[in-house]
């Protein structure tokens, strides 16, 4: 259910004075208005009372868009048309950022507000002092009853409204009361969720609360109960949370961390991740938001100061580890949340790193062993929460979850263990480690520690299953799951990168983010101006706007699995190189060295490459296009046969080809 600061019939609204309408907005809803806001309302009300003469319907002022933390200036329902109207009072130009603002409002309603799914939404930008321009009603290839934003000035708003009503004269009427009371079930990006959590300590208003999403709250409640149990009984507990890609593991971690951010009751917690780009992007996004909020209050805050407070909330696991190499005392935090725990380093990698980089020749532990030892320094209680992604180890030395289980068995059997039953699934490779651990300590199985529903794609919850079946070469199952997702989640195939870029730009609306993602081994896409070795800054790529050549929108810099793991795009282009090739007897894996492709022989590294494509293929929230190039018979490193079998396999799953 959405809220608003004013609702009235158009007939009643037209009879009221400007002061009366403003009085109802401010007094009835305790709106903290200022002189500038009142000036804007005066102009908006005068404009609307002229534009709506002779019409019947319902008008709302300050209609909420919770996921965005914003309010639409005016929402007007006339017959079956919903006008989403954003005013820029005194503005002489139609700024693109303002066009995207009203478009984003309409998109949010279309995607997440149940009564808007089928309704006709018409976003209108009113730049009150701008020149009159030609306006037309344009639909899109999405065919979802959301038209392109219309730009108008204050004088022409009446003409625009009547033109739309004339164009859609036989559309089903919308009940305004039912519309405002309809269910709102958003799925925020991890960046949106982190900002909301850090600011408000809650994401309840901006996340789904339907039956499919209850698993998320059950899991966070279960972890909170474990923390309480540990504190009250002076126990040390480690728990393992599993989940399908995009199910919300990071969101669970952030929510637990913010719940205890202020150290109430001595339960201070910290969110830790070894995913450098994810940590950097979240820290930057939170710092930018903090600076913006302080600026609105008239306070100047430097980036350095903003980031210093953010870093108490989100930290890089390696920085945390290094600080307690030097400091032998117990950590400040009693609760540590390790995201993507499967990516912690094994003993070989950790020992090598400590000798080479930290001048610690006597160090003799895996990363999980050392991290547990830090929390074990507490004399009373401690809780470790390991968030685990199955089949997502993508780098040399990443131990998988079995290294954590072995550390408890060998060094910390006095710790109580709570695990998701799904940790025994094949992609976690932990069955033997769990059996061995059960011989020395009690292992509690709790199904509420598994997140089974993907929250990343609000369009296709079975996307991760489709990708799993595809990569497992379970062809019949892949075809079945593809047929389940294809109506709401477009997946298309092409051999032409230029067409893929056009497809992305056509599909993305408003500020929806799109970009090209590739495997870090995809070194023979250079002829298409895709160079995985070219430096790119993930902060600029993920956070900057369409006017910045470093952003994903420019489709120049590409991101690899290391940049995008744990993050998401709205629309993605996956460029598929000859590093992973389909064959009837399974995937063939290659790395490019010098001037030729070489077989990857180690099973571990083969799996890393397949997992890299799993990460890439599950990044998009709304749809994706896969590019498998034709190759070139004159280039021995890009022979057509390196690509054709993969293309034909994907095509055989039913993925449509755009030519």
XYZ file of C-alpha atoms in Angstrom:
659
model
C 0.000 0.000 0.000
C 1.367 3.382 -1.042
C 0.779 6.687 0.728
C 0.323 10.276 -0.369
C -0.127 13.712 1.179
C -3.306 14.716 -0.604
C -6.126 12.924 -2.402
C -9.250 14.474 -3.878
C -11.661 14.185 -6.758
C -10.772 16.512 -9.611
C -14.182 18.203 -9.280
C -13.537 18.993 -5.603
C -9.920 20.017 -6.243
C -11.046 22.570 -8.848
C -13.327 24.324 -6.333
C -10.634 24.822 -3.677
C -8.282 27.757 -3.271
C -4.529 27.287 -3.541
C -4.092 27.990 0.182
C -6.753 25.435 1.046
C -5.033 22.678 -0.945
C -1.598 23.510 0.513
C -3.125 23.604 3.993
C -4.531 20.101 3.551
C -1.169 18.803 2.309
C 0.855 20.275 5.166
C -1.535 19.958 8.122
C -3.227 16.631 7.396
C 0.050 14.876 6.686
C 2.535 16.698 8.919
C 4.631 17.529 5.855
C 7.733 19.503 6.747
C 7.453 22.112 4.002
C 9.584 25.164 3.340
C 9.134 28.385 1.348
C 10.563 26.899 -1.844
C 8.272 23.885 -1.562
C 5.239 26.100 -0.962
C 6.179 28.237 -3.968
C 6.348 25.096 -6.118
C 2.959 23.892 -4.888
C 1.392 27.251 -5.708
C 2.636 27.010 -9.303
C 1.644 23.339 -9.625
C -1.867 23.868 -8.251
C -2.511 26.882 -10.506
C -1.287 24.946 -13.531
C -3.336 21.838 -12.731
C -6.542 23.748 -11.994
C -6.328 25.180 -15.524
C -5.335 21.887 -17.180
C -7.995 19.727 -15.521
C -11.040 21.932 -16.232
C -13.941 19.828 -17.514
C -12.391 16.493 -16.537
C -13.428 13.948 -13.925
C -11.114 11.688 -11.956
C -8.851 11.638 -8.894
C -5.727 13.623 -8.083
C -2.931 12.781 -5.618
C -0.131 15.065 -4.453
C 3.221 13.704 -3.193
C 2.471 10.087 -4.107
C 5.161 7.855 -2.586
C 7.751 5.750 -4.415
C 9.326 4.009 -1.377
C 12.087 2.048 -3.163
C 13.505 5.305 -4.493
C 12.838 7.255 -1.295
C 10.957 9.811 -3.422
C 7.478 11.170 -4.064
C 5.838 11.960 -7.382
C 4.652 15.576 -7.463
C 1.245 14.631 -8.826
C -0.498 11.431 -9.858
C -3.793 11.827 -11.724
C -6.234 9.039 -12.579
C -8.752 9.840 -15.321
C -10.848 6.919 -16.541
C -8.255 4.223 -17.285
C -5.204 6.478 -17.651
C -2.702 7.128 -14.861
C -0.717 10.324 -15.396
C 2.577 10.442 -13.464
C 3.402 14.156 -13.467
C 6.665 15.719 -12.328
C 6.951 19.523 -12.231
C 10.100 21.595 -12.613
C 8.805 24.993 -11.577
C 10.617 27.913 -13.214
C 12.675 25.596 -15.438
C 13.275 26.790 -19.022
C 14.731 23.522 -20.349
C 13.730 19.878 -20.524
C 16.760 18.396 -18.772
C 17.470 14.744 -19.517
C 17.948 14.022 -15.809
C 14.416 15.309 -15.174
C 13.024 13.168 -17.992
C 14.708 10.121 -16.455
C 13.370 11.069 -13.018
C 9.712 10.931 -14.049
C 10.397 7.864 -16.188
C 11.963 6.102 -13.201
C 8.901 6.897 -11.100
C 6.611 5.353 -13.702
C 8.918 2.353 -14.151
C 8.979 1.691 -10.422
C 5.188 1.675 -10.299
C 4.974 -0.511 -13.429
C 7.448 -3.072 -12.104
C 6.596 -3.249 -8.407
C 3.084 -1.862 -7.806
C 0.522 -4.585 -8.498
C -2.355 -2.395 -9.814
C 0.120 -0.705 -12.201
C 1.214 -3.937 -13.879
C -1.618 -3.856 -16.430
C -2.600 -0.186 -16.163
C -1.698 2.498 -18.711
C 0.960 4.793 -17.235
C 1.802 8.132 -18.848
C 4.864 9.931 -17.407
C 4.827 13.692 -18.049
C 7.583 16.199 -17.346
C 6.293 19.761 -16.927
C 9.070 22.374 -17.230
C 6.801 25.320 -16.511
C 8.763 28.024 -18.377
C 10.150 25.951 -21.249
C 9.310 26.573 -24.894
C 6.407 24.703 -26.391
C 7.625 21.643 -28.338
C 5.975 19.037 -30.530
C 4.919 16.057 -28.409
C 3.777 12.627 -29.515
C 2.510 9.504 -27.794
C 5.088 6.753 -28.298
C 4.929 3.166 -27.047
C 7.932 0.827 -26.686
C 8.811 -2.740 -27.646
C 8.102 -3.793 -24.061
C 4.343 -3.641 -24.791
C 3.593 -3.119 -21.104
C 1.341 -0.035 -21.256
C 4.083 2.384 -20.227
C 4.582 5.062 -22.854
C 7.691 7.163 -23.354
C 7.846 10.324 -21.213
C 6.073 13.357 -22.653
C 7.668 16.800 -22.250
C 5.526 19.896 -21.990
C 5.396 23.366 -20.467
C 2.763 24.624 -18.068
C 0.576 26.204 -20.774
C 0.344 23.038 -22.896
C -0.316 20.503 -20.138
C -4.075 20.620 -20.809
C -3.544 19.851 -24.510
C -1.298 16.890 -23.680
C -3.766 15.380 -21.196
C -6.643 15.637 -23.676
C -4.518 14.191 -26.498
C -3.695 11.125 -24.397
C -7.331 10.648 -23.362
C -8.443 10.895 -27.000
C -5.774 8.393 -28.075
C -6.770 5.855 -25.392
C -10.518 6.320 -25.372
C -11.512 2.678 -24.846
C -9.325 1.623 -21.956
C -10.549 -0.103 -18.787
C -11.366 2.256 -15.919
C -9.078 2.250 -12.839
C -10.493 2.409 -9.301
C -8.435 5.134 -7.552
C -9.000 3.769 -4.038
C -7.969 0.252 -5.052
C -5.019 1.674 -6.969
C -3.560 3.522 -3.979
C -4.231 0.558 -1.669
C -2.628 -1.987 -4.027
C 0.308 -4.143 -3.008
C 3.774 -2.682 -3.536
C 6.473 -5.390 -3.696
C 9.827 -3.961 -4.765
C 13.167 -5.745 -5.066
C 15.941 -3.195 -4.535
C 19.432 -3.494 -5.923
C 22.070 -4.257 -3.320
C 23.276 -0.640 -3.576
C 19.749 0.713 -2.906
C 19.332 -1.719 0.000
C 22.672 -0.792 1.566
C 21.851 2.930 1.422
C 18.428 2.368 2.984
C 19.827 0.118 5.715
C 22.624 2.496 6.598
C 20.266 5.463 6.691
C 17.232 3.884 8.352
C 18.400 0.487 9.725
C 15.552 -1.099 7.769
C 14.675 -2.193 4.272
C 11.098 -3.149 5.114
C 9.630 -0.307 3.074
C 11.687 -0.971 -0.027
C 11.700 -4.785 -0.197
C 9.153 -7.404 -1.078
C 6.959 -8.766 1.687
C 5.024 -11.355 -0.312
C 5.053 -15.088 0.415
C 8.062 -15.766 -1.813
C 10.119 -13.210 0.122
C 9.296 -14.410 3.649
C 12.351 -16.664 3.544
C 14.531 -13.538 3.758
C 12.980 -12.356 7.027
C 12.974 -15.899 8.448
C 16.698 -16.157 7.831
C 17.516 -12.782 9.434
C 15.261 -13.649 12.407
C 17.000 -17.013 12.810
C 20.431 -15.351 12.843
C 19.206 -12.778 15.399
C 17.992 -15.622 17.618
C 21.389 -17.344 17.327
C 23.133 -14.099 18.337
C 20.841 -13.719 21.357
C 21.393 -17.354 22.319
C 25.170 -16.948 22.119
C 25.185 -13.752 24.194
C 22.829 -15.028 26.913
C 24.598 -18.374 27.264
C 28.206 -17.217 26.715
C 28.544 -19.480 23.697
C 30.523 -19.304 20.496
C 28.473 -20.155 17.429
C 29.200 -20.274 13.729
C 26.380 -20.522 11.206
C 26.367 -21.063 7.451
C 23.713 -19.448 5.246
C 23.281 -20.788 1.713
C 21.233 -19.465 -1.173
C 20.697 -19.482 -4.909
C 22.351 -16.641 -6.881
C 20.530 -13.377 -6.192
C 18.568 -14.768 -3.237
C 19.652 -11.986 -0.898
C 22.596 -13.400 1.056
C 24.406 -10.060 1.005
C 21.175 -8.305 1.999
C 20.855 -10.657 4.991
C 24.434 -9.848 5.989
C 23.926 -6.104 5.691
C 20.665 -6.296 7.623
C 22.280 -8.207 10.496
C 25.211 -5.766 10.524
C 22.993 -2.671 10.649
C 20.705 -4.163 13.294
C 23.693 -4.145 15.633
C 25.499 -1.138 14.156
C 25.138 0.996 17.278
C 26.439 -1.647 19.685
C 23.194 -1.804 21.612
C 23.511 -4.464 24.288
C 27.181 -5.105 23.473
C 26.345 -6.848 20.208
C 28.429 -4.783 17.774
C 28.714 -6.467 14.382
C 30.680 -5.945 11.209
C 29.973 -6.921 7.600
C 33.096 -8.264 5.883
C 33.660 -9.261 2.288
C 36.676 -10.351 0.304
C 34.984 -8.987 -2.796
C 37.032 -5.802 -3.250
C 34.863 -4.176 -5.956
C 31.648 -4.839 -3.975
C 33.086 -3.268 -0.808
C 34.505 -0.275 -2.699
C 31.246 0.352 -4.570
C 29.044 0.067 -1.474
C 31.362 2.315 0.555
C 31.392 4.906 -2.246
C 27.602 4.771 -2.720
C 26.984 5.215 1.017
C 29.515 8.054 1.235
C 27.994 9.872 -1.769
C 24.515 9.513 -0.277
C 25.712 10.758 3.119
C 27.357 13.825 1.527
C 24.189 14.564 -0.466
C 21.966 14.277 2.620
C 24.234 16.533 4.672
C 24.363 19.078 1.840
C 20.559 19.252 1.854
C 20.829 20.202 5.549
C 23.385 22.898 4.735
C 26.314 20.905 6.114
C 29.517 20.400 4.112
C 30.998 16.940 4.562
C 34.249 15.766 2.974
C 34.452 12.417 1.174
C 37.087 11.270 3.664
C 34.899 11.913 6.701
C 31.880 10.328 5.050
C 33.844 7.200 4.210
C 35.391 6.872 7.661
C 31.974 6.402 9.268
C 30.844 4.063 6.477
C 33.850 1.799 7.040
C 32.608 0.841 10.506
C 29.676 -0.789 8.724
C 31.282 -2.408 5.644
C 34.904 -3.562 5.612
C 37.209 -5.465 3.313
C 37.905 -8.837 4.904
C 41.609 -8.610 4.051
C 41.974 -5.256 5.824
C 40.196 -6.726 8.858
C 42.501 -9.761 8.773
C 45.632 -7.630 8.494
C 44.653 -5.380 11.411
C 44.362 -8.393 13.748
C 47.671 -9.797 12.556
C 49.215 -6.825 14.360
C 46.662 -6.405 17.175
C 46.480 -9.513 19.426
C 43.400 -8.356 21.357
C 39.826 -9.493 20.768
C 37.980 -7.588 18.032
C 35.622 -4.781 18.965
C 32.828 -6.703 17.270
C 31.244 -9.786 18.810
C 29.476 -10.636 15.541
C 31.293 -10.962 12.216
C 29.449 -11.576 8.957
C 31.664 -13.023 6.238
C 30.035 -12.601 2.829
C 30.986 -14.996 0.039
C 32.762 -17.101 2.645
C 33.488 -19.754 0.010
C 36.025 -17.327 -1.481
C 38.256 -17.285 1.618
C 41.796 -18.468 0.862
C 43.048 -21.960 1.521
C 46.178 -22.592 3.578
C 48.543 -22.720 0.615
C 47.391 -19.369 -0.770
C 47.318 -17.671 2.661
C 50.763 -18.901 3.736
C 52.249 -17.837 0.394
C 50.677 -14.386 0.670
C 51.818 -13.879 4.265
C 55.418 -14.736 3.369
C 55.528 -12.597 0.228
C 53.474 -9.563 1.238
C 53.338 -9.412 5.037
C 56.777 -10.699 6.042
C 55.206 -13.481 8.132
C 57.345 -16.542 7.275
C 55.998 -18.541 10.242
C 52.310 -18.059 9.410
C 50.736 -21.520 9.113
C 46.944 -21.131 8.813
C 44.265 -20.942 6.176
C 42.259 -17.725 6.061
C 39.198 -19.352 7.734
C 41.399 -20.696 10.558
C 42.835 -17.266 11.266
C 39.513 -15.412 11.013
C 37.843 -17.807 13.446
C 40.836 -17.401 15.784
C 40.218 -13.623 15.901
C 36.634 -14.028 17.155
C 37.743 -16.862 19.432
C 39.807 -14.296 21.385
C 36.586 -13.135 23.080
C 36.410 -14.700 26.525
C 32.612 -14.633 26.676
C 30.774 -15.113 23.387
C 31.009 -14.594 19.655
C 29.058 -15.364 16.489
C 30.348 -15.872 12.962
C 27.887 -15.811 10.069
C 29.215 -17.288 6.823
C 27.201 -16.389 3.739
C 27.860 -19.034 1.116
C 27.269 -19.022 -2.636
C 27.294 -22.431 -4.282
C 29.509 -22.886 -7.335
C 30.861 -19.335 -7.155
C 34.549 -19.886 -6.383
C 36.182 -18.024 -9.258
C 39.814 -17.432 -8.310
C 42.972 -19.361 -7.500
C 43.241 -20.321 -3.838
C 39.567 -19.840 -3.018
C 38.944 -22.693 -0.647
C 35.241 -23.322 -0.819
C 33.254 -23.841 2.351
C 34.944 -27.112 3.344
C 37.977 -25.132 4.573
C 35.792 -23.419 7.217
C 34.349 -26.752 8.343
C 37.816 -28.290 8.565
C 39.032 -25.333 10.639
C 36.274 -25.906 13.214
C 36.934 -29.647 13.306
C 40.698 -29.297 13.707
C 41.015 -26.202 15.889
C 37.666 -25.045 17.324
C 35.446 -28.073 18.107
C 34.019 -26.159 21.111
C 32.181 -23.835 18.707
C 28.529 -24.726 18.108
C 27.693 -25.168 14.424
C 24.399 -24.284 12.680
C 24.190 -25.010 8.969
C 21.739 -24.935 6.124
C 20.817 -28.496 5.036
C 21.514 -27.369 1.460
C 25.213 -27.212 2.278
C 25.224 -30.912 1.370
C 24.281 -30.095 -2.263
C 26.890 -30.941 -4.876
C 27.798 -27.343 -5.806
C 29.075 -26.638 -2.271
C 31.459 -29.639 -2.278
C 31.119 -29.911 1.511
C 29.462 -33.301 2.139
C 32.621 -35.062 3.355
C 33.664 -32.094 5.511
C 30.235 -32.000 7.192
C 30.391 -35.744 7.908
C 33.871 -35.378 9.421
C 32.785 -32.388 11.534
C 29.753 -34.300 12.850
C 32.134 -36.788 14.459
C 33.648 -34.162 16.783
C 30.831 -31.672 17.478
C 27.080 -31.344 17.160
C 25.942 -29.924 13.832
C 22.487 -28.297 13.870
C 20.609 -28.340 10.554
C 18.198 -25.430 10.068
C 16.253 -25.028 6.791
C 15.670 -21.331 7.583
C 19.361 -20.769 6.867
C 18.767 -21.403 3.147
C 17.461 -18.720 0.781
C 15.662 -20.563 -1.990
C 14.089 -17.739 -4.004
C 16.089 -15.405 -6.235
C 15.274 -11.795 -5.396
C 17.657 -10.270 -7.953
C 15.397 -10.649 -10.939
C 11.882 -9.593 -10.073
C 10.955 -10.867 -13.538
C 12.330 -14.411 -13.324
C 12.885 -16.236 -10.064
C 13.892 -19.399 -11.962
C 16.727 -17.692 -13.840
C 19.448 -19.186 -11.617
C 17.970 -22.665 -12.161
C 17.961 -22.135 -15.933
C 21.615 -21.058 -15.855
C 22.510 -24.047 -13.657
C 20.789 -26.470 -16.057
C 22.435 -24.773 -19.023
C 25.939 -25.018 -17.560
C 25.333 -28.554 -16.282
C 24.315 -29.429 -19.892
C 21.005 -30.761 -18.636
C 19.409 -29.895 -21.947
C 15.817 -31.016 -21.366
C 15.702 -29.335 -17.955
C 17.271 -26.179 -19.412
C 14.603 -26.037 -22.142
C 11.872 -26.504 -19.524
C 13.166 -23.743 -17.238
C 13.809 -21.409 -20.179
C 10.149 -21.749 -21.186
C 9.217 -20.720 -17.639
C 11.278 -17.510 -17.685
C 11.137 -16.308 -21.289
C 7.802 -14.481 -21.137
C 8.802 -12.093 -18.372
C 12.581 -12.181 -18.692
C 13.876 -11.735 -22.248
C 16.989 -13.720 -23.139
C 18.171 -13.427 -26.718
C 21.164 -14.549 -28.740
C 23.198 -12.863 -31.449
C 26.539 -13.038 -33.236
C 26.756 -9.283 -33.735
C 28.048 -7.103 -30.874
C 26.723 -3.947 -32.545
C 23.193 -5.389 -32.568
C 23.617 -6.416 -28.938
C 24.457 -2.846 -27.965
C 21.393 -1.581 -29.852
C 19.226 -4.155 -28.057
C 20.479 -3.025 -24.638
C 19.808 0.639 -25.386
C 16.335 -0.116 -26.694
C 15.371 -2.257 -23.705
C 16.716 0.018 -20.944
C 14.382 2.804 -19.842
C 14.954 5.732 -17.507
C 18.121 5.255 -15.481
C 18.061 1.447 -15.744
C 21.696 0.375 -15.834
C 23.131 -1.747 -18.611
C 26.622 -2.912 -19.538
C 28.823 -5.542 -21.154
C 30.236 -8.354 -19.008
C 32.838 -10.912 -20.049
C 34.946 -13.691 -18.610
C 38.370 -12.601 -17.377
C 39.797 -15.253 -19.733
C 38.059 -13.736 -22.790
C 41.214 -12.408 -24.415
C 40.253 -12.865 -28.063
C 37.431 -10.344 -28.115
C 39.946 -7.592 -28.871
C 38.857 -7.322 -32.534
C 35.478 -6.180 -31.159
C 37.162 -3.514 -28.967
C 36.679 -5.644 -25.844
C 39.911 -5.834 -23.883
C 39.673 -7.589 -20.508
C 43.190 -6.458 -19.661
C 42.305 -2.783 -20.013
C 42.030 -1.169 -16.553
C 38.536 -0.175 -15.457
C 37.298 1.351 -12.221
C 34.228 -0.564 -10.953
C 33.102 2.453 -8.888
C 32.789 4.630 -12.003
C 31.378 1.717 -14.022
C 28.580 0.947 -11.550
C 27.781 4.348 -10.030
C 28.434 7.062 -12.617
C 25.874 8.406 -15.060
C 25.291 8.391 -18.795
C 27.473 11.459 -19.293
C 30.612 9.684 -18.009
C 32.610 7.640 -20.534
C 33.839 5.417 -17.684
C 30.338 4.263 -16.792
C 28.768 1.002 -17.932
C 26.295 3.014 -20.045
C 28.962 3.918 -22.609
C 29.482 0.239 -23.494
C 33.209 0.840 -23.861
C 34.741 -0.549 -20.655
C 33.689 -4.099 -19.806
C 33.391 -5.802 -16.426
C 34.541 -9.329 -15.592
C 33.238 -11.829 -13.051
C 35.595 -10.303 -10.463
C 34.005 -6.856 -10.881
C 30.340 -7.896 -10.898
C 30.051 -10.746 -8.400
C 27.561 -9.728 -5.726
C 26.291 -6.770 -7.783
C 23.729 -6.460 -10.560
C 22.691 -4.665 -13.719
C 19.192 -4.183 -15.069
C 20.180 -5.358 -18.556
C 23.374 -7.205 -19.469
C 25.252 -8.202 -22.577
C 27.358 -11.334 -22.048
C 30.118 -11.572 -24.650
C 31.127 -15.265 -24.927
C 34.668 -16.013 -26.050
C 36.482 -19.195 -27.032
C 37.609 -19.823 -23.453
C 34.493 -21.904 -22.735
C 33.375 -24.114 -25.638
C 30.460 -26.495 -25.808
C 31.080 -30.124 -26.782
C 28.827 -33.180 -26.645
C 30.910 -34.668 -23.830
C 30.989 -31.495 -21.724
C 32.478 -28.007 -21.644
C 36.010 -27.516 -22.954
C 37.970 -24.907 -21.033
C 40.867 -22.819 -22.319
C 43.161 -19.988 -21.334
C 44.961 -17.716 -23.780
C 48.716 -17.500 -23.380
C 51.065 -15.692 -25.697
C 49.532 -16.255 -29.113
C 47.370 -19.356 -28.653
C 44.681 -21.075 -26.610
C 45.855 -23.749 -24.163
C 43.760 -26.446 -22.500
C 43.022 -25.893 -18.817
C 43.863 -29.253 -17.263
C 43.327 -28.763 -13.532
C 39.780 -29.675 -12.530
C 39.741 -26.837 -10.008
C 40.562 -24.220 -12.649
C 38.067 -25.724 -15.095
C 35.364 -25.238 -12.485
C 36.513 -21.642 -11.836
C 35.883 -20.826 -15.503
C 32.428 -22.438 -15.575
C 31.610 -20.589 -12.343
C 32.748 -17.331 -13.963
C 30.092 -17.763 -16.647
C 27.557 -18.669 -13.944
C 28.265 -15.312 -12.295
C 27.992 -13.410 -15.604
C 24.756 -15.119 -16.654
C 22.998 -14.280 -13.367
C 23.821 -10.547 -13.164
C 20.851 -9.027 -15.010
C 17.619 -8.191 -13.186
C 15.433 -7.685 -16.239
C 16.955 -9.427 -19.248
C 20.125 -10.238 -21.156
C 21.574 -10.725 -24.589
C 24.331 -13.271 -25.219
C 26.850 -12.563 -27.972
C 28.725 -15.525 -29.428
C 30.890 -14.104 -32.242
C 31.223 -15.734 -35.664
C 34.971 -15.992 -35.331
C 37.287 -15.585 -38.288
C 38.703 -18.405 -40.423
C 41.757 -16.248 -41.199
C 42.625 -15.870 -37.497
C 43.919 -19.073 -35.889
C 42.909 -17.792 -32.444
C 39.311 -17.106 -33.491
C 38.367 -20.037 -35.690
C 34.589 -20.299 -36.286
C 34.593 -23.796 -34.766
C 35.681 -22.269 -31.440
C 32.309 -20.513 -31.277
C 29.791 -22.338 -33.485
C 29.100 -25.295 -31.194
C 28.412 -22.997 -28.234
C 26.102 -20.813 -30.317
C 24.198 -23.835 -31.636
C 23.855 -25.317 -28.145
C 22.376 -22.097 -26.739
C 20.091 -21.824 -29.767
C 18.920 -25.422 -29.251
C 17.669 -24.487 -25.772
C 15.094 -22.248 -27.441
C 16.905 -18.929 -26.983
C 15.745 -16.761 -29.908
C 18.328 -15.316 -32.284
C 18.204 -11.684 -33.376
C 19.853 -11.326 -36.762
